[in-house]
Amino acid sequence: MSGLLHRLSVFLHRQMPTHAQLEANRFTAPFARRQELFRFTRRSVPRGMAVGMFIGIFALIPGVQIVGAALMCVPFRGNIPLAAAVTFVSNPATTLLIILPLAVAIGNSFGYHADIATVNTMVKEGAGIEQWWHWLLSDTAPAVVIGLFIQSVIAAFVSYFLTVWFWRWWIGHKHRARRNRPLRERADAGSETPA
């Protein structure tokens, strides 16, 4: 499993544009000059996670998610690569099995009457554009939008605070390990001396 993850990380690293390539592009040059948008710091990482979760859940259009996360990271000063990666939380499996049913349930709690079974029937029967348009103009569209918004806001807050907590734990862990290293080295050196 670790070999697969390593190959995946190497592949993704090769696909990512370099900083010089970003500065050379006229569309990304203004963002590339702002270094804080690409550094992994204690402030930019939680912000990037929150932005990525919000956009990844609320904007369910695949091409729009990464661009939206990158643009939203600019005013919030979040980490753009991390936010773009986190948008993949909404893939076809999670969207159909978790995100949309939960959004409909949340929307229905506000008095709307959305139904996911209708969507499944329309997909199986190959519904036309007119049928989809009538479905969207029913109670379903507001229920889904409200549910997605509430779900994405909650996910953004939870991911922000979990990332802050994890960052503090990780830094504390590194500091404790660094502090204990001289003690272990002295204990190891003491055990190696002949009696």
Coordinates of C-alpha atoms in Angstrom, one line a residue:
M1 CA 0.0 0.0 0.0
S2 CA 2.8 2.4 0.8
G3 CA 4.4 1.7 -2.6
L4 CA 1.2 2.7 -4.3
L5 CA 0.9 5.9 -2.3
H6 CA 4.6 6.7 -3.1
R7 CA 4.0 6.2 -6.8
L8 CA 0.8 8.3 -6.6
S9 CA 2.7 11.1 -4.8
V10 CA 5.5 11.0 -7.4
F11 CA 3.0 11.1 -10.3
L12 CA 1.2 14.0 -8.7
H13 CA 4.4 15.9 -8.0
R14 CA 5.5 15.5 -11.7
Q15 CA 2.1 16.8 -12.9
M16 CA 2.1 19.9 -10.7
P17 CA 3.5 23.0 -12.4
T18 CA 6.6 24.6 -11.1
H19 CA 6.7 28.0 -9.5
A20 CA 8.5 29.4 -12.6
Q21 CA 5.7 28.1 -14.9
L22 CA 3.1 29.7 -12.7
E23 CA 4.9 33.0 -12.8
A24 CA 5.2 32.8 -16.6
N25 CA 1.5 32.3 -17.2
R26 CA -0.4 35.6 -17.4
F27 CA -3.4 34.2 -15.5
T28 CA -1.6 32.7 -12.6
A29 CA 1.3 35.2 -12.3
P30 CA -0.4 37.5 -9.8
F31 CA -1.1 34.5 -7.5
A32 CA 2.4 33.0 -8.0
R33 CA 4.0 36.2 -6.6
R34 CA 2.2 35.7 -3.3
Q35 CA 4.3 33.1 -1.6
E36 CA 2.0 32.6 1.3
L37 CA -0.5 30.9 -1.0
F38 CA 1.9 28.0 -1.6
R39 CA 3.7 27.6 1.7
F40 CA 2.6 25.0 4.3
T41 CA 2.3 27.1 7.5
R42 CA 0.2 26.9 10.6
R43 CA -2.2 29.5 9.2
S44 CA -2.4 28.6 5.5
V45 CA -2.9 24.9 5.9
P46 CA -6.1 25.0 8.0
R47 CA -7.5 27.8 5.8
G48 CA -6.7 25.8 2.7
M49 CA -8.4 22.7 4.2
A50 CA -11.5 24.7 5.1
V51 CA -11.7 26.4 1.6
G52 CA -11.2 23.0 -0.1
M53 CA -13.9 21.3 2.0
F54 CA -16.4 24.2 1.4
I55 CA -15.9 24.4 -2.3
G56 CA -15.5 20.6 -2.7
I57 CA -18.9 20.0 -1.2
F58 CA -20.9 23.0 -2.2
A59 CA -19.8 23.3 -5.9
L60 CA -20.3 19.8 -7.3
I61 CA -19.1 20.7 -10.8
P62 CA -15.6 19.0 -11.2
G63 CA -13.8 21.7 -13.2
V64 CA -15.2 24.5 -11.2
Q65 CA -14.1 23.1 -7.8
I66 CA -10.3 23.5 -8.3
V67 CA -10.6 26.9 -9.9
G68 CA -13.1 28.0 -7.2
A69 CA -10.8 26.7 -4.4
A70 CA -7.8 28.5 -5.8
L71 CA -9.7 31.8 -6.2
M72 CA -11.2 31.5 -2.8
C73 CA -7.8 30.9 -1.2
V74 CA -6.6 34.3 -2.3
P75 CA -8.7 36.5 0.0
F76 CA -8.6 33.9 2.8
R77 CA -4.8 33.4 2.4
G78 CA -5.1 29.6 2.3
N79 CA -2.8 27.0 0.8
I80 CA -3.9 26.7 -2.9
P81 CA -2.4 23.2 -3.6
L82 CA -4.0 21.7 -0.4
A83 CA -7.3 23.4 -1.1
A84 CA -7.3 22.0 -4.7
A85 CA -6.5 18.5 -3.5
V86 CA -9.2 18.6 -0.8
T87 CA -11.9 19.3 -3.4
F88 CA -11.6 15.7 -4.4
V89 CA -13.5 14.8 -1.3
S90 CA -16.5 15.0 -3.6
N91 CA -16.0 12.2 -6.1
P92 CA -18.7 10.2 -7.8
A93 CA -18.9 7.7 -5.0
T94 CA -19.1 10.2 -2.1
T95 CA -21.4 12.5 -4.0
L96 CA -24.0 9.9 -4.8
L97 CA -23.8 7.9 -1.5
I98 CA -23.2 10.6 1.1
I99 CA -23.2 14.2 0.0
L100 CA -26.5 14.4 -2.1
P101 CA -28.6 12.2 0.2
L102 CA -27.4 14.2 3.2
A103 CA -28.1 17.5 1.4
V104 CA -31.6 16.4 0.6
A105 CA -32.3 15.2 4.2
I106 CA -31.0 18.6 5.5
G107 CA -33.1 20.5 2.9
N108 CA -36.2 18.5 3.7
S109 CA -35.9 19.4 7.4
F110 CA -36.6 23.0 6.3
G111 CA -40.0 22.0 4.9
Y112 CA -39.1 21.1 1.3
H113 CA -40.1 17.8 -0.3
A114 CA -37.1 16.7 -2.3
D115 CA -36.8 13.0 -3.4
I116 CA -33.6 11.2 -4.5
A117 CA -35.7 8.2 -5.8
T118 CA -37.1 10.5 -8.5
V119 CA -33.5 11.2 -9.7
N120 CA -32.7 7.5 -9.8
T121 CA -35.8 6.9 -11.8
M122 CA -35.1 9.7 -14.2
V123 CA -31.5 8.5 -14.7
K124 CA -32.7 4.9 -15.4
E125 CA -35.3 6.0 -17.9
G126 CA -33.0 8.5 -19.6
A127 CA -35.1 11.6 -18.9
G128 CA -34.9 14.6 -21.3
I129 CA -33.8 18.1 -20.5
E130 CA -37.4 19.2 -20.0
Q131 CA -38.0 16.6 -17.3
W132 CA -34.8 17.6 -15.6
W133 CA -35.8 21.3 -15.8
H134 CA -39.1 20.6 -14.2
W135 CA -37.4 18.5 -11.5
L136 CA -35.0 21.4 -10.7
L137 CA -37.9 23.9 -10.5
S138 CA -39.6 21.8 -8.0
D139 CA -38.8 21.8 -4.2
T140 CA -35.7 19.8 -4.9
A141 CA -33.4 22.6 -6.1
P142 CA -33.8 24.8 -3.0
A143 CA -33.6 21.7 -0.7
V144 CA -30.3 20.6 -2.3
V145 CA -28.8 24.0 -2.3
I146 CA -29.6 24.7 1.3
G147 CA -28.5 21.2 2.3
L148 CA -25.2 21.5 0.4
F149 CA -24.5 25.0 1.9
I150 CA -25.1 23.9 5.5
Q151 CA -23.2 20.7 5.0
S152 CA -20.2 22.5 3.4
V153 CA -20.1 25.2 6.1
I154 CA -20.1 22.5 8.8
A155 CA -17.4 20.5 7.0
A156 CA -15.3 23.6 6.5
F157 CA -15.4 24.5 10.2
V158 CA -14.8 21.0 11.4
S159 CA -11.9 20.5 9.0
Y160 CA -10.4 23.9 10.0
F161 CA -10.4 23.1 13.7
L162 CA -9.2 19.5 13.2
T163 CA -6.3 20.7 11.1
V164 CA -5.4 23.3 13.7
W165 CA -5.5 20.6 16.4
F166 CA -3.5 18.2 14.3
W167 CA -0.9 20.9 13.4
R168 CA -0.4 21.7 17.0
W169 CA -0.1 18.1 18.0
W170 CA 2.4 17.4 15.2
I171 CA 4.6 20.4 16.1
G172 CA 4.4 19.4 19.8
H173 CA 5.3 15.9 18.9
K174 CA 8.3 17.1 16.9
H175 CA 9.4 19.4 19.8
R176 CA 9.1 16.6 22.4
A177 CA 11.1 14.2 20.2
R178 CA 13.8 16.9 19.7
R179 CA 13.9 17.6 23.5
N180 CA 14.1 13.9 24.3
R181 CA 16.8 13.1 21.7
P182 CA 19.8 14.3 23.8
L183 CA 18.5 12.3 26.8
R184 CA 18.3 9.1 24.7
E185 CA 21.7 9.8 23.1
R186 CA 23.2 10.2 26.6
A187 CA 21.5 7.0 27.8
D188 CA 22.7 5.1 24.8
A189 CA 26.2 6.5 25.2
G190 CA 26.2 5.5 28.9
S191 CA 25.1 2.0 28.1
E192 CA 27.9 1.6 25.5
T193 CA 30.8 2.6 27.9
P194 CA 32.6 -0.5 29.3
A195 CA 32.2 -1.1 33.0

